[in-house]
CSV table of N, CA and C in Angstrom, one decimal:
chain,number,residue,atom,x,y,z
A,1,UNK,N,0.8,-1.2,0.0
A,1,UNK,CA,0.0,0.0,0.0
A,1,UNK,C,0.9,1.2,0.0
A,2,UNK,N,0.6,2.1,-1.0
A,2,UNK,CA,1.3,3.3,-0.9
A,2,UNK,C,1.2,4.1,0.1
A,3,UNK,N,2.2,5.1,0.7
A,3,UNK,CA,2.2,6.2,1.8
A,3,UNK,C,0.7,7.0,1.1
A,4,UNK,N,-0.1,7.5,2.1
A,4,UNK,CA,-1.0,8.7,1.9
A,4,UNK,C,-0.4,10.0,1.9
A,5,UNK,N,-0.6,10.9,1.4
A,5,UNK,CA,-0.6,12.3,1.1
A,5,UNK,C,-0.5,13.1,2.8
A,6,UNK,N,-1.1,12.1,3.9
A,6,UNK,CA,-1.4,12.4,5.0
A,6,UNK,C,-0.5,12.3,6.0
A,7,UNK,N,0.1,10.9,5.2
A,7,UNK,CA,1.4,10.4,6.6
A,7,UNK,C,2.5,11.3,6.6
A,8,UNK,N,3.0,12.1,7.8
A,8,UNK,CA,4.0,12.6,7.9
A,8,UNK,C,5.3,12.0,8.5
A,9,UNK,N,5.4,10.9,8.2
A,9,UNK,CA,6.3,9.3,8.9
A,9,UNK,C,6.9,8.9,7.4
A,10,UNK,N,7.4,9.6,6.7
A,10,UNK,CA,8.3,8.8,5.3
A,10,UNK,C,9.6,7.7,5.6
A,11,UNK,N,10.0,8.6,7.1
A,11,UNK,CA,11.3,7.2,7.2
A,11,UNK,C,10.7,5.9,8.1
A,12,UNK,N,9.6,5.8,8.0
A,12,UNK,CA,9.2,4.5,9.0
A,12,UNK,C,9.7,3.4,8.1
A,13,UNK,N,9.3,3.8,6.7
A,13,UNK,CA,9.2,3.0,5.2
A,13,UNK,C,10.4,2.7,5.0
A,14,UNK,N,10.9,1.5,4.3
A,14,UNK,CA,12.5,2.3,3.5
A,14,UNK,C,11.6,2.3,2.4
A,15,UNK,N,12.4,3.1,1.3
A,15,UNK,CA,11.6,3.0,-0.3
A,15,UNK,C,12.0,2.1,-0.6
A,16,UNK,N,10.9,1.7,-1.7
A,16,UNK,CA,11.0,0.3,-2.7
A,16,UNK,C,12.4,0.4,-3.3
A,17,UNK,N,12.8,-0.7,-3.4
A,17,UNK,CA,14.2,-1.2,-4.0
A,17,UNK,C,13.8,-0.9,-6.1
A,18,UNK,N,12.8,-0.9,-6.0
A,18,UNK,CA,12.9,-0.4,-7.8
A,18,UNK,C,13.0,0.9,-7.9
A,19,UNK,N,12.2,1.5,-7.0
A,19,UNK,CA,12.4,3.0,-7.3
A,19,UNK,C,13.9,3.8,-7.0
A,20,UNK,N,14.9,3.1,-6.1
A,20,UNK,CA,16.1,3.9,-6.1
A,20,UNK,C,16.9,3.2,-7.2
A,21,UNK,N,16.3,1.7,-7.6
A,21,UNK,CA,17.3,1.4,-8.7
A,21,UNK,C,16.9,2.8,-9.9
A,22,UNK,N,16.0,2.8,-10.2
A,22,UNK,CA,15.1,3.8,-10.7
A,22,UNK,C,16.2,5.1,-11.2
A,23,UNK,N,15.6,5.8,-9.7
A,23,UNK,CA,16.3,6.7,-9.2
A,23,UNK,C,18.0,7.1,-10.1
A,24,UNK,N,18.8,6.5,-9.7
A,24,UNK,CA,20.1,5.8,-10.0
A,24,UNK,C,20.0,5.9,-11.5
A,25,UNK,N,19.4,5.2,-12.5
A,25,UNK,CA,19.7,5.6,-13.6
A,25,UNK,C,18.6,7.0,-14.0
A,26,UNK,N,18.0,7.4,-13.7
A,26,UNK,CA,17.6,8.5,-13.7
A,26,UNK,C,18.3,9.9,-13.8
A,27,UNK,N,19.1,9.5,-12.5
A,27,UNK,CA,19.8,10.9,-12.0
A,27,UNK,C,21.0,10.7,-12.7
A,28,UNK,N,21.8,9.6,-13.2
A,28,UNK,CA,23.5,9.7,-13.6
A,28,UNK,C,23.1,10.5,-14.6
A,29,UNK,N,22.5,10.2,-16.0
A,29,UNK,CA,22.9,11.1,-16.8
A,29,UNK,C,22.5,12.8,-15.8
A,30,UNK,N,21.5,13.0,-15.6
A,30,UNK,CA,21.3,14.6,-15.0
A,30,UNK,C,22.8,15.2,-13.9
A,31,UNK,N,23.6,14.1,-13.1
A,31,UNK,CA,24.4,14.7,-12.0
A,31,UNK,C,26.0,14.2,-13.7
A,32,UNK,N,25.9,14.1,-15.0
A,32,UNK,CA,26.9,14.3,-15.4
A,32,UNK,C,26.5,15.3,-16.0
A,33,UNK,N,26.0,15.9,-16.5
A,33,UNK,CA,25.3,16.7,-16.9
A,33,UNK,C,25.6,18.4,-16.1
A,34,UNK,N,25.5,17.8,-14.6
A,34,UNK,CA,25.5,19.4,-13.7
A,34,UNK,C,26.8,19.3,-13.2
A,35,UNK,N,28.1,18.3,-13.3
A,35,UNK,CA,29.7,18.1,-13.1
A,35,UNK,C,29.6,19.0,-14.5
A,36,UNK,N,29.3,18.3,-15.8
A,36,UNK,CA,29.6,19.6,-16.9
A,36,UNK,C,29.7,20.6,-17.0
A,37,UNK,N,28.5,21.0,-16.4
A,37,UNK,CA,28.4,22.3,-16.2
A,37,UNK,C,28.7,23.0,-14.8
A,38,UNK,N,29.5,22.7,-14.4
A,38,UNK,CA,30.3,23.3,-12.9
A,38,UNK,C,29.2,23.3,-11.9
A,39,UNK,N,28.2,22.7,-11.5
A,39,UNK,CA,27.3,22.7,-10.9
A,39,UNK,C,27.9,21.7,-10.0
A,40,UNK,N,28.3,22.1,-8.6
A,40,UNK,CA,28.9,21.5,-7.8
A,40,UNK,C,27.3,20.7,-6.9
A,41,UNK,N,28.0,19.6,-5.8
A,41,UNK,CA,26.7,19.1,-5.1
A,41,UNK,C,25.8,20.4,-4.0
A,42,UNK,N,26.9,21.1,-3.2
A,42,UNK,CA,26.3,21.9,-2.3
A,42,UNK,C,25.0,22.6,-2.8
A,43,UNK,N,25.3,23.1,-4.5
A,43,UNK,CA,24.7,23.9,-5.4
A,43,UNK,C,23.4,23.1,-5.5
A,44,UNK,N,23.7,21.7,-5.9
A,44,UNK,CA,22.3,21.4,-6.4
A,44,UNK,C,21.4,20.7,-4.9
A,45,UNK,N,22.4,20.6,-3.6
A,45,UNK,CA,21.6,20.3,-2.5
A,45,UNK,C,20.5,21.0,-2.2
A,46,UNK,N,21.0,22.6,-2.0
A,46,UNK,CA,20.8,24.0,-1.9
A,46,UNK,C,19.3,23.4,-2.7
A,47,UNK,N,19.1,23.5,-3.8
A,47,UNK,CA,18.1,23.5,-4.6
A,47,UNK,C,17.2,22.7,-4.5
A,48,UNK,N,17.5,20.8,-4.1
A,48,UNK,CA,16.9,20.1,-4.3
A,48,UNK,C,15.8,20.1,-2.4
A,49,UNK,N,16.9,20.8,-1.5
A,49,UNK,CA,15.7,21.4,-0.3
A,49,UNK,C,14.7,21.9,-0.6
A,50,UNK,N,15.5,23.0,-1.4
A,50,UNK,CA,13.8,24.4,-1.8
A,50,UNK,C,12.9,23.5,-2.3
A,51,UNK,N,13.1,22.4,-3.1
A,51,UNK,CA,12.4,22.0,-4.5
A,51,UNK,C,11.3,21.0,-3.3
A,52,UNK,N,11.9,20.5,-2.3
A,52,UNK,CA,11.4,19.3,-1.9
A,52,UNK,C,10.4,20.3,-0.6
A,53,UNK,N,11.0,21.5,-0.1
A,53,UNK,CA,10.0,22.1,1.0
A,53,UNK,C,9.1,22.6,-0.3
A,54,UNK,N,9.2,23.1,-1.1
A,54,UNK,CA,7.8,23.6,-1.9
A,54,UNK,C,7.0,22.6,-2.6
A,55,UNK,N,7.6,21.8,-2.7
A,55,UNK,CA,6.4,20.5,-3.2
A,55,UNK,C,5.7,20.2,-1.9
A,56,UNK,N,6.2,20.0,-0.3
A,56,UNK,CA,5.7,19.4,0.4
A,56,UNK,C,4.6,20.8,0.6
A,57,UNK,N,4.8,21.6,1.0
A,57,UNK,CA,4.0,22.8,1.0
A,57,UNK,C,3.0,23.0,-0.1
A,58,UNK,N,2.8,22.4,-1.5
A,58,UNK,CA,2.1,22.8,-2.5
A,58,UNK,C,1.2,21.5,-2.4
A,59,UNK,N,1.9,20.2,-2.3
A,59,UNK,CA,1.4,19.0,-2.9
A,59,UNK,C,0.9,18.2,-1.2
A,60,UNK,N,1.3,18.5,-0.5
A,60,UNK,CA,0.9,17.6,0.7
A,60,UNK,C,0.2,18.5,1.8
A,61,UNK,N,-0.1,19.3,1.4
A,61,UNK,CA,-1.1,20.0,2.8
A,61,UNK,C,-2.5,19.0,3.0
A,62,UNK,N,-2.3,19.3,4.5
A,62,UNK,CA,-3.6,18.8,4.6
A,62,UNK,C,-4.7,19.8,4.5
A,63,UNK,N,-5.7,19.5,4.3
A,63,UNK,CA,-7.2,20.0,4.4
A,63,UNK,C,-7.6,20.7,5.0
A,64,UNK,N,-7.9,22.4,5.3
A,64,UNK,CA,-8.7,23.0,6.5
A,64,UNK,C,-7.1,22.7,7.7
A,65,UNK,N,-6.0,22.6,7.2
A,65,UNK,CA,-5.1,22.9,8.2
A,65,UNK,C,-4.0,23.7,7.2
A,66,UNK,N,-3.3,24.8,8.6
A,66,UNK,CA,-2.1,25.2,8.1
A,66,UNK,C,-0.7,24.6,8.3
A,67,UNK,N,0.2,24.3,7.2
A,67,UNK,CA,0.6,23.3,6.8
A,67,UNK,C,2.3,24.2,7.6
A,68,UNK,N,2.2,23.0,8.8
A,68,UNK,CA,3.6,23.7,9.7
A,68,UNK,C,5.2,23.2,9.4
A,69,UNK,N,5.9,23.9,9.7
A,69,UNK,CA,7.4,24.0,9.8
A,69,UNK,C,7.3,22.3,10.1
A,70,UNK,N,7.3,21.9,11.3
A,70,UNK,CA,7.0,19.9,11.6
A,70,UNK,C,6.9,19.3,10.2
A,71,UNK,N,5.4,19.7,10.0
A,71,UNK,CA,5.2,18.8,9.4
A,71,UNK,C,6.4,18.7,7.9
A,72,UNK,N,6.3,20.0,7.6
A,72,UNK,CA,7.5,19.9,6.4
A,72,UNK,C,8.3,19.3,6.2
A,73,UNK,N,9.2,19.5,7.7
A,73,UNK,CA,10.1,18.8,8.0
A,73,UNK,C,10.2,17.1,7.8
A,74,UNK,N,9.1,16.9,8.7
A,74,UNK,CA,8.8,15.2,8.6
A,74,UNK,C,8.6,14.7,7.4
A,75,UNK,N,7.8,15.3,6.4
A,75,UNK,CA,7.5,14.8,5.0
A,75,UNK,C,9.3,14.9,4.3
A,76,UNK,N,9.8,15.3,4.4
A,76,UNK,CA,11.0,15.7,3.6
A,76,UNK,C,12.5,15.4,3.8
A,77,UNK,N,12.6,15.4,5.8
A,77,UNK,CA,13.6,15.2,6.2
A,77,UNK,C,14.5,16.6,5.9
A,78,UNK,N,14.2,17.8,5.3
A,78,UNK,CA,15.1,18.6,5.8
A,78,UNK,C,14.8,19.4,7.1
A,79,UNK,N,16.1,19.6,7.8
A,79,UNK,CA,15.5,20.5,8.5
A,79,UNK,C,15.3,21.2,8.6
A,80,UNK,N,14.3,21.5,10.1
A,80,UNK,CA,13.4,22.7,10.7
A,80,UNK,C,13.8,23.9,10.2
A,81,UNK,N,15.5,23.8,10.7
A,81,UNK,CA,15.8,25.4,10.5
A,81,UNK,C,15.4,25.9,8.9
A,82,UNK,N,16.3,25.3,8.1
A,82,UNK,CA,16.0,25.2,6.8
A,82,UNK,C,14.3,25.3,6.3
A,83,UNK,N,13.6,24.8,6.5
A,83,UNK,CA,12.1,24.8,6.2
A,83,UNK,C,11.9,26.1,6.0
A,84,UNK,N,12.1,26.9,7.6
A,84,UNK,CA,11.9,28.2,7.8
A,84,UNK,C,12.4,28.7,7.5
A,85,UNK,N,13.6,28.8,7.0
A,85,UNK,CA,14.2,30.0,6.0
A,85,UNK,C,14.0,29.8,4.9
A,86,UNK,N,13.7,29.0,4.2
A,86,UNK,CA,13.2,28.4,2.8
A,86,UNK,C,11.5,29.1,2.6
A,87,UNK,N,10.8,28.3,3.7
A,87,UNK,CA,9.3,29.4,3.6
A,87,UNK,C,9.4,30.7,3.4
A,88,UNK,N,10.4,31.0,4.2
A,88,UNK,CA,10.4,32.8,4.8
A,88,UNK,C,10.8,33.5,3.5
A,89,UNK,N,12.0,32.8,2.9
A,89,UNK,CA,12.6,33.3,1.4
A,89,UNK,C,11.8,33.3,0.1
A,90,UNK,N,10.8,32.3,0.4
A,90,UNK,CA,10.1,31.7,-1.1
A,90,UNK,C,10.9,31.8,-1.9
A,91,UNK,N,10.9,31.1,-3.1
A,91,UNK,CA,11.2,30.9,-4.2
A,91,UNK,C,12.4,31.5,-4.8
A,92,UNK,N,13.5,30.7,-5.0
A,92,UNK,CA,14.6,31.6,-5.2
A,92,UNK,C,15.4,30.9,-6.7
A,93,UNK,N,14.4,30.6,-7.6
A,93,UNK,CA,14.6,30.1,-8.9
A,93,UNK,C,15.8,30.6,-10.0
A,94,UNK,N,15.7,32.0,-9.8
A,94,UNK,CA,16.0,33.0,-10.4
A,94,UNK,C,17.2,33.6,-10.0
A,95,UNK,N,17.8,33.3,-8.9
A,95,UNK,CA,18.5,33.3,-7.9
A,95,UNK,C,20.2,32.9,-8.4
A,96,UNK,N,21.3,33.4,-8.7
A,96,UNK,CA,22.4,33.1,-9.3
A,96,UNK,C,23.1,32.0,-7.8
A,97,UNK,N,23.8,31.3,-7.9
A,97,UNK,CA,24.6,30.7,-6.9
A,97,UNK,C,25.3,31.9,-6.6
A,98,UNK,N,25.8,31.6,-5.1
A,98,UNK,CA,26.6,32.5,-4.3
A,98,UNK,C,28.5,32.6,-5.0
A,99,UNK,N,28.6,31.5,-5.8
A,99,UNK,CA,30.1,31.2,-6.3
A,99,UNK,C,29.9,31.2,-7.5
A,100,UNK,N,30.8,30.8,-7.6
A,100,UNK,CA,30.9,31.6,-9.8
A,100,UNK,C,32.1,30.5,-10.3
A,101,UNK,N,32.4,29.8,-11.1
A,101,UNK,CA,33.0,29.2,-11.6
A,101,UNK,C,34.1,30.2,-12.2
A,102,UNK,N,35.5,29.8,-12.4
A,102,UNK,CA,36.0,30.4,-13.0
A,102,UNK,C,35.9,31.1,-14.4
A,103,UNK,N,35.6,30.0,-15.1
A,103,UNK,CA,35.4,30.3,-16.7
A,103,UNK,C,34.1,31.1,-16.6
A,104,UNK,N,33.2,31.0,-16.0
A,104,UNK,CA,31.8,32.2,-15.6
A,104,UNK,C,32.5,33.3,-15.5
A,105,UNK,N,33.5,33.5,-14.5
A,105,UNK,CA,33.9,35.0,-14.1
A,105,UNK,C,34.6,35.5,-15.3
A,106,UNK,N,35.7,34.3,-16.0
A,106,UNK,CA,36.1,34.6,-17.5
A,106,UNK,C,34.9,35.4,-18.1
A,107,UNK,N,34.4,34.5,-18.4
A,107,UNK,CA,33.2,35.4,-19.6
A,107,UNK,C,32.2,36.2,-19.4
A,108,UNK,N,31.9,36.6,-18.2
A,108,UNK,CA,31.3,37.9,-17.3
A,108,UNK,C,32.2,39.2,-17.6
A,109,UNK,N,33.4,38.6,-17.5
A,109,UNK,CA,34.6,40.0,-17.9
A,109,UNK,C,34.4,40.3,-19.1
A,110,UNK,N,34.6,39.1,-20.3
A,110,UNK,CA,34.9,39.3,-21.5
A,110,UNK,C,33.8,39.6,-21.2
A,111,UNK,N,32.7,39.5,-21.8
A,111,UNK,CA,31.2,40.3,-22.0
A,111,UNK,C,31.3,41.5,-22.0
A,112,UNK,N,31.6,42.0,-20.2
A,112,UNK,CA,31.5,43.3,-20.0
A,112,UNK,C,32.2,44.2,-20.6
A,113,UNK,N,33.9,43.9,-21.4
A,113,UNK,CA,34.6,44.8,-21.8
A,113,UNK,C,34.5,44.3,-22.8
A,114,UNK,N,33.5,43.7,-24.1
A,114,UNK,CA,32.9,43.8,-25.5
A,114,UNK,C,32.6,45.0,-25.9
């Protein structure tokens, strides 16, 4: 039986053994893909929080309740603190990384003095 929309207990479960095989060929090409493109892990951790508090926020609220820091937490496993600065921030898609690759700062220069 699948988890409900409702349970806030994801690690009671382990996940099914197809879905991380899954998973696994899923993500190699996408994480060679973001090594190509200087997209380090912290970069796409950073991201894959925000992604995973606004899905739990969009996609798992309950009904006639407001959908708390906890429960976020528990659906998601990140943490508390993180939840709350993530809610507090909304949406930061658009948002450059705080570091810059070298060859980025290269061609930021060249640009500018075109």
């Amino acid at each position: 039986m699948a988890p409900s929309k409702a349970d806030p207990s994801p690690e009671l479960a382990a996940p099914p053994r197809a879905l991380i095989t899954a998973l696994r060929r899923l993500l190699r090409p996408v994480v060679r893909l973001l090594v190509d493109h200087r997209i380090t892990f912290p970069i796409l951790s950073g991201l894959l929080k925000e992604i995973y508090v606004d899905v739990a926020d969009r996609e798992f609220a309950l009904e006639d309740r407001r959908q708390t820091t906890t429960r976020v937490h528990l659906l998601t496993g990140v943490h508390r603190k993180d939840v709350k600065r993530l809610r507090e921030e909304g949406p930061g898609a658009d948002v450059a990384p705080q570091t810059a690759s070298l060859g980025a700062l290269l061609v930021a220069r060249w640009m500018g003095e075109a």
